[in-house]
Structures are given as C-alpha cells and as structure tokens.
PDB file of C-alpha atoms in Angstrom:
ATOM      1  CA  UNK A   1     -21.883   9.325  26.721  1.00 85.00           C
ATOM      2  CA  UNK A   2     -22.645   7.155  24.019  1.00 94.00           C
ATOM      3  CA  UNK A   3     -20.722   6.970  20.321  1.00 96.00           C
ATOM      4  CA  UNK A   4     -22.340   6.865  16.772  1.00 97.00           C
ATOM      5  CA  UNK A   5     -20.073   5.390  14.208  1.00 98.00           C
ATOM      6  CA  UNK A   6     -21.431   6.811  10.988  1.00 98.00           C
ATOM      7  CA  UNK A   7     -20.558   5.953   7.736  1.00 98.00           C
ATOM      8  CA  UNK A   8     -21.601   7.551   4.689  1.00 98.00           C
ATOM      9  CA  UNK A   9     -20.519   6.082   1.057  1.00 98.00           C
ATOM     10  CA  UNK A  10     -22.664   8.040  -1.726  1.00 97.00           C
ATOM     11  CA  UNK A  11     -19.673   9.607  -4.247  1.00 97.00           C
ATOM     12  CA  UNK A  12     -21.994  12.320  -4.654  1.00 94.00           C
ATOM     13  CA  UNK A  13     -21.723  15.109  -2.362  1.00 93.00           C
ATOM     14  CA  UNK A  14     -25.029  16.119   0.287  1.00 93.00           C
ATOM     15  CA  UNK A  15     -26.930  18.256  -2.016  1.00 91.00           C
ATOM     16  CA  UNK A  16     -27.213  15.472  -4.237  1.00 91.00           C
ATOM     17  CA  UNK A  17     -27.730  12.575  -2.387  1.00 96.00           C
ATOM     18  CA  UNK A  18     -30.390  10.463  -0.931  1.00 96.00           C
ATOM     19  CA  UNK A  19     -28.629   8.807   1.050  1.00 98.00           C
ATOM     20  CA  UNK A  20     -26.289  11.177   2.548  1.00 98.00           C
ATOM     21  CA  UNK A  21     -29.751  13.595   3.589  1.00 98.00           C
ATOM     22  CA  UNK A  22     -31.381  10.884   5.294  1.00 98.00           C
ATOM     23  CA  UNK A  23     -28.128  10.038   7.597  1.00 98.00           C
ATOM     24  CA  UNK A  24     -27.843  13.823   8.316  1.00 98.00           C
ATOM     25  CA  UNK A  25     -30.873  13.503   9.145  1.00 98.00           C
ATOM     26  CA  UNK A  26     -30.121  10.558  11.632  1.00 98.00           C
ATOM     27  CA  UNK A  27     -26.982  12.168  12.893  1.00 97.00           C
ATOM     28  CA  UNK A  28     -28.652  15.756  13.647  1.00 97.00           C
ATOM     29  CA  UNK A  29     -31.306  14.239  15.601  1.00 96.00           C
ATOM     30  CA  UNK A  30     -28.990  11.550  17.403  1.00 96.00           C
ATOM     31  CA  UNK A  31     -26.178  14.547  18.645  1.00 95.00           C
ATOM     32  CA  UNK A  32     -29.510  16.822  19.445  1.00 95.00           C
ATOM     33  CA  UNK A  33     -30.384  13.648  22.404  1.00 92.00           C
ATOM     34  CA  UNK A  34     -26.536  13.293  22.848  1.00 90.00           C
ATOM     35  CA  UNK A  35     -24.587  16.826  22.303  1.00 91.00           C
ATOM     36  CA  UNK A  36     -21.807  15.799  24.544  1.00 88.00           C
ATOM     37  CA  UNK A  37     -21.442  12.318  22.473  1.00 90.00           C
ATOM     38  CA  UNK A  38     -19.410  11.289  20.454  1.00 95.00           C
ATOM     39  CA  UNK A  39     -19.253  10.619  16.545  1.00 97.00           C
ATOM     40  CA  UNK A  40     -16.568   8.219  14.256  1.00 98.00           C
ATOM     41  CA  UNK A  41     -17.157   9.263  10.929  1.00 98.00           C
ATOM     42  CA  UNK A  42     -15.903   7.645   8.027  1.00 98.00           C
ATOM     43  CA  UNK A  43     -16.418   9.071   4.657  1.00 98.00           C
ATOM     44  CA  UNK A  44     -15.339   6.175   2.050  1.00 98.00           C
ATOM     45  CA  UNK A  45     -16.011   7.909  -0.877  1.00 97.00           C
ATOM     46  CA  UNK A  46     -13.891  10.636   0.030  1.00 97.00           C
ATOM     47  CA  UNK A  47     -11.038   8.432   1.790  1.00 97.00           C
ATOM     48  CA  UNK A  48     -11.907   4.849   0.881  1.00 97.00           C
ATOM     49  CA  UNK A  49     -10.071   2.037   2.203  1.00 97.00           C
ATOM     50  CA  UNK A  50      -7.687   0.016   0.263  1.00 96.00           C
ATOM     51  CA  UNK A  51      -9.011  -3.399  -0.837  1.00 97.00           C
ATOM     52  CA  UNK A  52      -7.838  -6.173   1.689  1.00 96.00           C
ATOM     53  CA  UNK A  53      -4.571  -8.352   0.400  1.00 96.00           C
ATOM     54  CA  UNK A  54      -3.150 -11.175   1.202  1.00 96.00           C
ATOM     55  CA  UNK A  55      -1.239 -10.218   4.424  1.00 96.00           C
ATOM     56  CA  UNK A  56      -3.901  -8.574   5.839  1.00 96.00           C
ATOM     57  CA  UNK A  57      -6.049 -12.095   5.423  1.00 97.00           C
ATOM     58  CA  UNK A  58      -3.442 -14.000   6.828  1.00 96.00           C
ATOM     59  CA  UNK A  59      -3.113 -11.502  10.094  1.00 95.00           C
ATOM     60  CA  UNK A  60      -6.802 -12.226  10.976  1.00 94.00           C
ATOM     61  CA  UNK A  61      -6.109 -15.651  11.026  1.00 94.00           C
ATOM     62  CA  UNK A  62      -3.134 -15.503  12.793  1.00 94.00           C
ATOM     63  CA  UNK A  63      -2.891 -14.935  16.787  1.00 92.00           C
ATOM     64  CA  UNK A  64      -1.376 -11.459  17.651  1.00 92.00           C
ATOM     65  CA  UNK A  65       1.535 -12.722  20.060  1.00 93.00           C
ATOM     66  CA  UNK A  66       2.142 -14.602  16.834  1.00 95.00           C
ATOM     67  CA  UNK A  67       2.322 -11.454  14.677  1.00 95.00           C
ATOM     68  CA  UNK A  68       5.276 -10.978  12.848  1.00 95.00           C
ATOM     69  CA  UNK A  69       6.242  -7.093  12.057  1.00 95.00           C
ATOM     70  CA  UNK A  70       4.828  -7.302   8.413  1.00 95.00           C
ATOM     71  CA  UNK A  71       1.711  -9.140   9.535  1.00 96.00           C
ATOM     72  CA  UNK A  72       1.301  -6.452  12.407  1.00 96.00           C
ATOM     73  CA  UNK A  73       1.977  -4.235   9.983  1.00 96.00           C
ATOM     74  CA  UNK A  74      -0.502  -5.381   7.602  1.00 96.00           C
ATOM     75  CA  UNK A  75      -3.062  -5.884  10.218  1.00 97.00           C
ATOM     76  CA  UNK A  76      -2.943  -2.398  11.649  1.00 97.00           C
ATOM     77  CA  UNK A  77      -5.695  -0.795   9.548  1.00 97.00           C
ATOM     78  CA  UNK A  78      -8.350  -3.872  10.070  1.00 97.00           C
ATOM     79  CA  UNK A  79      -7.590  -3.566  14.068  1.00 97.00           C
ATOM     80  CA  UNK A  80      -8.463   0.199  13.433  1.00 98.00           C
ATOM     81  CA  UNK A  81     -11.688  -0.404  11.799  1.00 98.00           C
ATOM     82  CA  UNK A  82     -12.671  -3.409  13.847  1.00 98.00           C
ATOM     83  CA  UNK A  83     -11.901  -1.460  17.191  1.00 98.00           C
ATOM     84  CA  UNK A  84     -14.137   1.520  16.381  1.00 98.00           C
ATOM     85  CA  UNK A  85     -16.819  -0.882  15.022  1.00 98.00           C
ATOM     86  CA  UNK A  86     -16.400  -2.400  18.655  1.00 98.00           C
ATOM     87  CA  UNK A  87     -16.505   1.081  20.333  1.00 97.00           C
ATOM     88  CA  UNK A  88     -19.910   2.129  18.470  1.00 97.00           C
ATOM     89  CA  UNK A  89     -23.038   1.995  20.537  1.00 96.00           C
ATOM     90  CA  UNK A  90     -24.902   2.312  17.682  1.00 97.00           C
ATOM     91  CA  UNK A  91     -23.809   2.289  14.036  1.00 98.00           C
ATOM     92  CA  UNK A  92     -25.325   4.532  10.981  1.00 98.00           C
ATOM     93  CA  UNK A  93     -24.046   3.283   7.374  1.00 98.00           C
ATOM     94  CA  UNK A  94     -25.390   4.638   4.324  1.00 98.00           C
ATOM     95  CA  UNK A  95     -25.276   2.085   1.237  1.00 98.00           C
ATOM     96  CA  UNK A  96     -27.032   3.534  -1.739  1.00 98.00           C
ATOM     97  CA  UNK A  97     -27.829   1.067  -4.405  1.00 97.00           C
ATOM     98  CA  UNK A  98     -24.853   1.006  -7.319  1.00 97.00           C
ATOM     99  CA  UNK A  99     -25.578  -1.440 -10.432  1.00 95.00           C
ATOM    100  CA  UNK A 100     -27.851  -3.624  -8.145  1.00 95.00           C
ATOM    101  CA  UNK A 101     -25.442  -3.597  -4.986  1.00 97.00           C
ATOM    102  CA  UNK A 102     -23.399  -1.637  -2.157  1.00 98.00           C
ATOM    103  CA  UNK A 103     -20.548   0.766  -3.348  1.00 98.00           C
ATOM    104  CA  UNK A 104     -17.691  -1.410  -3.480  1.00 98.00           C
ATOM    105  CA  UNK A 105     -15.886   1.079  -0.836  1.00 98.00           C
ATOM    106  CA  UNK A 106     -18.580  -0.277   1.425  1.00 98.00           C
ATOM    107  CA  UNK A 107     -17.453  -3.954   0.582  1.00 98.00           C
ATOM    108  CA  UNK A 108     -14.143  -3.439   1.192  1.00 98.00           C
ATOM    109  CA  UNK A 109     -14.909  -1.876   4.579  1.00 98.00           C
ATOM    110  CA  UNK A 110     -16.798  -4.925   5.573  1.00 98.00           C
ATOM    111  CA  UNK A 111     -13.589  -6.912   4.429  1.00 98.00           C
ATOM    112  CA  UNK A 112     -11.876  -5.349   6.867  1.00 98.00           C
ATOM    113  CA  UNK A 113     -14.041  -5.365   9.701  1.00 98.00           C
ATOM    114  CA  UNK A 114     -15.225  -9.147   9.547  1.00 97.00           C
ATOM    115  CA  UNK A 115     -12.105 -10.783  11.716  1.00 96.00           C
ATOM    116  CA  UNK A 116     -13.210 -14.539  12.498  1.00 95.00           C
ATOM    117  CA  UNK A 117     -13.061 -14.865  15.861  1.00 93.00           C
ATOM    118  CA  UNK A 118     -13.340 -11.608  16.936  1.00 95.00           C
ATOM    119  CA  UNK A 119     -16.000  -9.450  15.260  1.00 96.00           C
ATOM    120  CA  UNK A 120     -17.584 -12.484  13.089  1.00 96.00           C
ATOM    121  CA  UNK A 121     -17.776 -16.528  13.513  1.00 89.00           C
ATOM    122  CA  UNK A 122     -18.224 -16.936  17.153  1.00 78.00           C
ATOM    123  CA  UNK A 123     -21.687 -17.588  18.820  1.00 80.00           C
ATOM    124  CA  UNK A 124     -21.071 -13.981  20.568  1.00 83.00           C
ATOM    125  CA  UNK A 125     -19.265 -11.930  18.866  1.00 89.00           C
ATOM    126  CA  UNK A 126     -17.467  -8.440  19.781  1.00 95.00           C
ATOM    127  CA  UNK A 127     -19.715  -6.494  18.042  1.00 96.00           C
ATOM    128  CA  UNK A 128     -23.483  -8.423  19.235  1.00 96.00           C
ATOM    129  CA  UNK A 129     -26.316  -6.718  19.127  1.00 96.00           C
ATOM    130  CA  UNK A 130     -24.941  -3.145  18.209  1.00 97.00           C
ATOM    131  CA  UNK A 131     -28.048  -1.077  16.928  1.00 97.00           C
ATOM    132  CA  UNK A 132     -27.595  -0.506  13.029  1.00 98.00           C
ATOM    133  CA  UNK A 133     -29.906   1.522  10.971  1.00 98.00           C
ATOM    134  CA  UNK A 134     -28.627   1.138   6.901  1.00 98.00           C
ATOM    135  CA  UNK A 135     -30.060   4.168   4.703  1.00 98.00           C
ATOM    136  CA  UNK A 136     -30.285   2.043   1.406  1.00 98.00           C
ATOM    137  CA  UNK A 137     -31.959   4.522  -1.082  1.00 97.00           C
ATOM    138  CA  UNK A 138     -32.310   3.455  -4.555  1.00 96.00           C
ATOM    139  CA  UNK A 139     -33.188   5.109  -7.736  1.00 94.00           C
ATOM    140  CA  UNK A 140     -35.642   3.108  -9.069  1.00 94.00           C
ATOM    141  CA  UNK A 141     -38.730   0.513  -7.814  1.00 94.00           C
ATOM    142  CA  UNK A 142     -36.772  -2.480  -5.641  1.00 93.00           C
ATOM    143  CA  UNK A 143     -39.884  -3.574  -3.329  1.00 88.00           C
ATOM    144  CA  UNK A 144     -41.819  -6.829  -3.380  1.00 89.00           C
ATOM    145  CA  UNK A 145     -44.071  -7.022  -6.491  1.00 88.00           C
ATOM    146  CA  UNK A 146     -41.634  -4.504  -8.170  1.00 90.00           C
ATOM    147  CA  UNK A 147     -40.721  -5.854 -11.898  1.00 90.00           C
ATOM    148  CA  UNK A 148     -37.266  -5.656 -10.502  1.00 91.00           C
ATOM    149  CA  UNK A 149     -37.437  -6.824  -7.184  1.00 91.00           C
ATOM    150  CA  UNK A 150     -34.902  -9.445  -8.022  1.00 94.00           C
ATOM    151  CA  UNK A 151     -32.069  -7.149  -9.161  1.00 94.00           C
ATOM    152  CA  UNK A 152     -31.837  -6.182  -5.157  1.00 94.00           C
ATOM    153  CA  UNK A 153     -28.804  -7.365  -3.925  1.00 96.00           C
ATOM    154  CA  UNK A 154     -28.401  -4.589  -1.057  1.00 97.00           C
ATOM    155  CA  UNK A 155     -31.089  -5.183   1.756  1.00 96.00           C
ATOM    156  CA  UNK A 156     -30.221  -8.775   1.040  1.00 95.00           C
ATOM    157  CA  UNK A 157     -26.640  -8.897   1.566  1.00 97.00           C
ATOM    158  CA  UNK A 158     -26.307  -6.200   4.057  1.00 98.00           C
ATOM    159  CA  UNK A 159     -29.002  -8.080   6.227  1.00 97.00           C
ATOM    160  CA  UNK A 160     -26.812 -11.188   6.390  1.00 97.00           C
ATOM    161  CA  UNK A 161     -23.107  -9.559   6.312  1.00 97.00           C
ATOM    162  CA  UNK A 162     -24.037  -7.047   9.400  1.00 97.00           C
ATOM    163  CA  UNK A 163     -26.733  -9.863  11.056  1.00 96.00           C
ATOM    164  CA  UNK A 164     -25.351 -12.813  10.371  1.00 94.00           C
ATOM    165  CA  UNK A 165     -21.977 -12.121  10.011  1.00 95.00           C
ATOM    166  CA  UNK A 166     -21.168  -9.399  12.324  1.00 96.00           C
ATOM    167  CA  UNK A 167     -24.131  -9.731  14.864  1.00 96.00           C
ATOM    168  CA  UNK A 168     -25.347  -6.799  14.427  1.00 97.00           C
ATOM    169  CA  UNK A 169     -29.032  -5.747  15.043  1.00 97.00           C
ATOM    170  CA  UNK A 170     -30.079  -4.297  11.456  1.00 98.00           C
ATOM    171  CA  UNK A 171     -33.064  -2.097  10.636  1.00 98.00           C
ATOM    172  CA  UNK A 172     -33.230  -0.081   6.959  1.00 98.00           C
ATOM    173  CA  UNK A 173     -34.563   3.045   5.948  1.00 98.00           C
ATOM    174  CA  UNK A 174     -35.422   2.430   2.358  1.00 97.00           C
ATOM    175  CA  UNK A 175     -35.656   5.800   0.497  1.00 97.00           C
ATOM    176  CA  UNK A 176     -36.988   4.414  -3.228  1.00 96.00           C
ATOM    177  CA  UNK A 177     -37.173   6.195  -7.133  1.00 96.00           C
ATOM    178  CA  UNK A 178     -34.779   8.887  -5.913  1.00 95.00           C
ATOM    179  CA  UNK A 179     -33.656   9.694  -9.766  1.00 94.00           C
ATOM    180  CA  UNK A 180     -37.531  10.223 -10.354  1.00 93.00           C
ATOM    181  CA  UNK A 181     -36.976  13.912 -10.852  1.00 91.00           C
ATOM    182  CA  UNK A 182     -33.498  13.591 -12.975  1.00 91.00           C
ATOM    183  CA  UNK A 183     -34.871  10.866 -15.331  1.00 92.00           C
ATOM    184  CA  UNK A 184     -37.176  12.092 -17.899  1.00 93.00           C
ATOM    185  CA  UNK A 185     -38.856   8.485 -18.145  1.00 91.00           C
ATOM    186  CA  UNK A 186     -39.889   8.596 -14.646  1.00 94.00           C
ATOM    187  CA  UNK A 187     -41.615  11.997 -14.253  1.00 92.00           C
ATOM    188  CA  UNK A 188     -45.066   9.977 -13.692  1.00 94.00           C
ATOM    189  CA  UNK A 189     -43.145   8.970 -10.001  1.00 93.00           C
ATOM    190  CA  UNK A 190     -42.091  12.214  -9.043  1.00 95.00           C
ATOM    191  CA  UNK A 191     -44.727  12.154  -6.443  1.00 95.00           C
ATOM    192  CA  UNK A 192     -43.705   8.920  -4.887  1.00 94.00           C
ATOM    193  CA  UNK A 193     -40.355   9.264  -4.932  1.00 95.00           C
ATOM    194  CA  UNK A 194     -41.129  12.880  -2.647  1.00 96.00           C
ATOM    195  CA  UNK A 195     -43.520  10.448  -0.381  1.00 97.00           C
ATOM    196  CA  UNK A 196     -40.862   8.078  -0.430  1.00 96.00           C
ATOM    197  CA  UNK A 197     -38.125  10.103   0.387  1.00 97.00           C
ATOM    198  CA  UNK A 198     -40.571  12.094   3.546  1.00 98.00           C
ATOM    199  CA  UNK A 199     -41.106   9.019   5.010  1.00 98.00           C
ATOM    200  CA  UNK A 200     -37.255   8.186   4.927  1.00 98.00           C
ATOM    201  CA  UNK A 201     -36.581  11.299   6.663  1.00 98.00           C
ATOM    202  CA  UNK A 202     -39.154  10.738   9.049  1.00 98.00           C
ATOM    203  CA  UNK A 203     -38.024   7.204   9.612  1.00 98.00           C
ATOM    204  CA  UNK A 204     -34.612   8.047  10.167  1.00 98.00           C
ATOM    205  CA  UNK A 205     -35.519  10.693  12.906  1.00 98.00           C
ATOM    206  CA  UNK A 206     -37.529   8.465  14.757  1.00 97.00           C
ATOM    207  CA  UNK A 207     -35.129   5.622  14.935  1.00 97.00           C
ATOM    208  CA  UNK A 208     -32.139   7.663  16.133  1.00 97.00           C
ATOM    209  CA  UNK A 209     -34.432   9.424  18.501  1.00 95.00           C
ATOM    210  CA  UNK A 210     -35.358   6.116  19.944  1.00 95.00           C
ATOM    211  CA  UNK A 211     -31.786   5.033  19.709  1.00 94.00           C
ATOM    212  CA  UNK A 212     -30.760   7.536  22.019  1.00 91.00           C
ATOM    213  CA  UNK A 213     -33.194   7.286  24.261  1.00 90.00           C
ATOM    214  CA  UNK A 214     -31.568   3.622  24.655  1.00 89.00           C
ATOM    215  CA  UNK A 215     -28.341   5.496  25.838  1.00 85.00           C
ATOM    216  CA  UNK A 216     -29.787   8.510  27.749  1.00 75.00           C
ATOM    217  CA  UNK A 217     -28.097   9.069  31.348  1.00 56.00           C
TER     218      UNK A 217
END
C-alpha cells in the first residue's frame, strides 16, 4: 500500500486555518482510496525541528563509513527526515504564507532534507518525481495582476526548492484572501475569499483522488 507523508505547518490550530482544512481535506480523501495505507505526519508547528548547525552540514558532506560518532550523531535527525521523504509515494505539505514567505519551521525542514548527493544535486535524485501537492493559502490578493503580486515569495521558492532542488513533481492549491472575514478592511472580498477557499477544497480532493488512483492495487 502506498504512504502519504503529510506535513502541516500553520501555528494555528484546524478550526482556524486555511491551510490545515484544505490538507484534511487531501488526507481524508487520499486514506478513503487507501484505508490500509499508510501516513508520516509531521506537525512542525507543534514539534518543529531544530535549525540545522554546523555538524549537521558537515555530515551531509561527509561519506557515512567516514562518519565519526559526533557527525553520526549530528546527522541522525537529517537521515530521519530524508529517509521518510524517500519512503513517501506522494507528499502533502502545507505552507501558508507568513510576512511574504513559508513558516520558517518549513525552511528548516527543507534544510534538513536537501542532502547533496542524495536527495538534491544529482541528475536523479532519491526523491525524483515524488507527487507533491503544496496547500499555499494566503490572506490577502498574491495572483498575477494583484498590486502585490511581487511580495510572493512562496509559490516561487517552493517551486524551485521541491522541483529543482529535490526533484520533486510540484502542483499548488492556492486558497487566496483567507483573513477576508477577520479583517474589517476586506469585508468587500468576503465572497471571493469563500469562492476561493471552495475551489481549494475541491482542488485538493480531486488531486489526492487522482493521486491514489496512481497507487491503487
């Protein structure tokens, strides 16, 4: 049966967030194809990952029959990551938009997981090809055209860190103007922001539904 590494990052708890709905979303309709399958979760908001040091650098750059005990030591959490990005069939990450960019628990994941040689920097890499769908909901207007379609850092570097730096095959579900109905100033968008956020729900059903059908017996 096939795994779904899922990874959710939002500090705010399900109720509240976008982005967090829209994976459950994902995830309901990916175990309803695969009940028997199996799920790696990681929650980084509620057990981040430390920010990668020095050691850890040098490990990944270092061959493991040439480990020393610190180095192995130090490399024991990014072989941890790396492996279950490797075991993943499909990955689900949700990176909601924070001051223009990912949650920095998200970048220090991806510090981790990008090993030259292994997982990144080779023609084929470990990790080639893996299905990805990125929830990357955003309180305000990003899109082409948008006033402040230049402020979006997320798509952008999440399209070349898990494509062209992992090898991963990336699609996003883009739920937009999610703080419509918390932020007085946009109560004109309300309506949008509901269309918006339909059509991310629908979105994200369809692709794990298809997905799965990828992996089906």
């Amino acid at each position: 049966m096939p795994t779904l590494l899922h990874i959710d990052t939002s500090v705010s708890p399900l109720e509240t967030s976008a982005s967090r709905a829209v994976t459950a979303t994902f995830r309901k309709e990916w175990e309803a194809q695969h009940p028997n399958g199996t799920v790696i979760y990681r929650d980084l908001a509620a057990d981040p990952v430390p920010h990668l040091e020095g050691l850890a650098v040098a490990a990944g750059f270092t061959a493991p029959d040439q480990h020393t005990p610190e180095l192995r030591a130090a490399f024991a959490l990014r072989d941890t990551l790396a492996s279950e990005l490797e075991q993943a069939d499909a990955v689900l990450i949700a990176a909601p938009m924070y001051n223009f960019t990912i949650p920095s628990t998200l970048k220090a994941w991806l510090d981790h997981v990008i090993i030259m040689g292994r997982t990144a920097g080779a023609e084929q890499t470990t990790v080639s090809g893996t299905p990805t769908v990125v929830v990357a909901s955003r309180g305000g207007g990003y899109g082409p055209g948008t006033p402040r379609e230049s402020f979006e850092f997320v798509t952008n570097f999440l399209g070349k860190a898990l494509g062209d730096g992992l090898g991963l095959d990336v699609e996003f579900v883009v739920p937009e103007l999610t703080m419509a109905r918390s932020n007085p100033a946009m109560a004109d968008l309300v309506d949008a922001a509901d269309a918006s956020m339909a059509k991310a729900h629908e979105e994200a059903a369809a692709k794990a539904k298809a997905l799965a059908a990828r992996f089906a017996a």
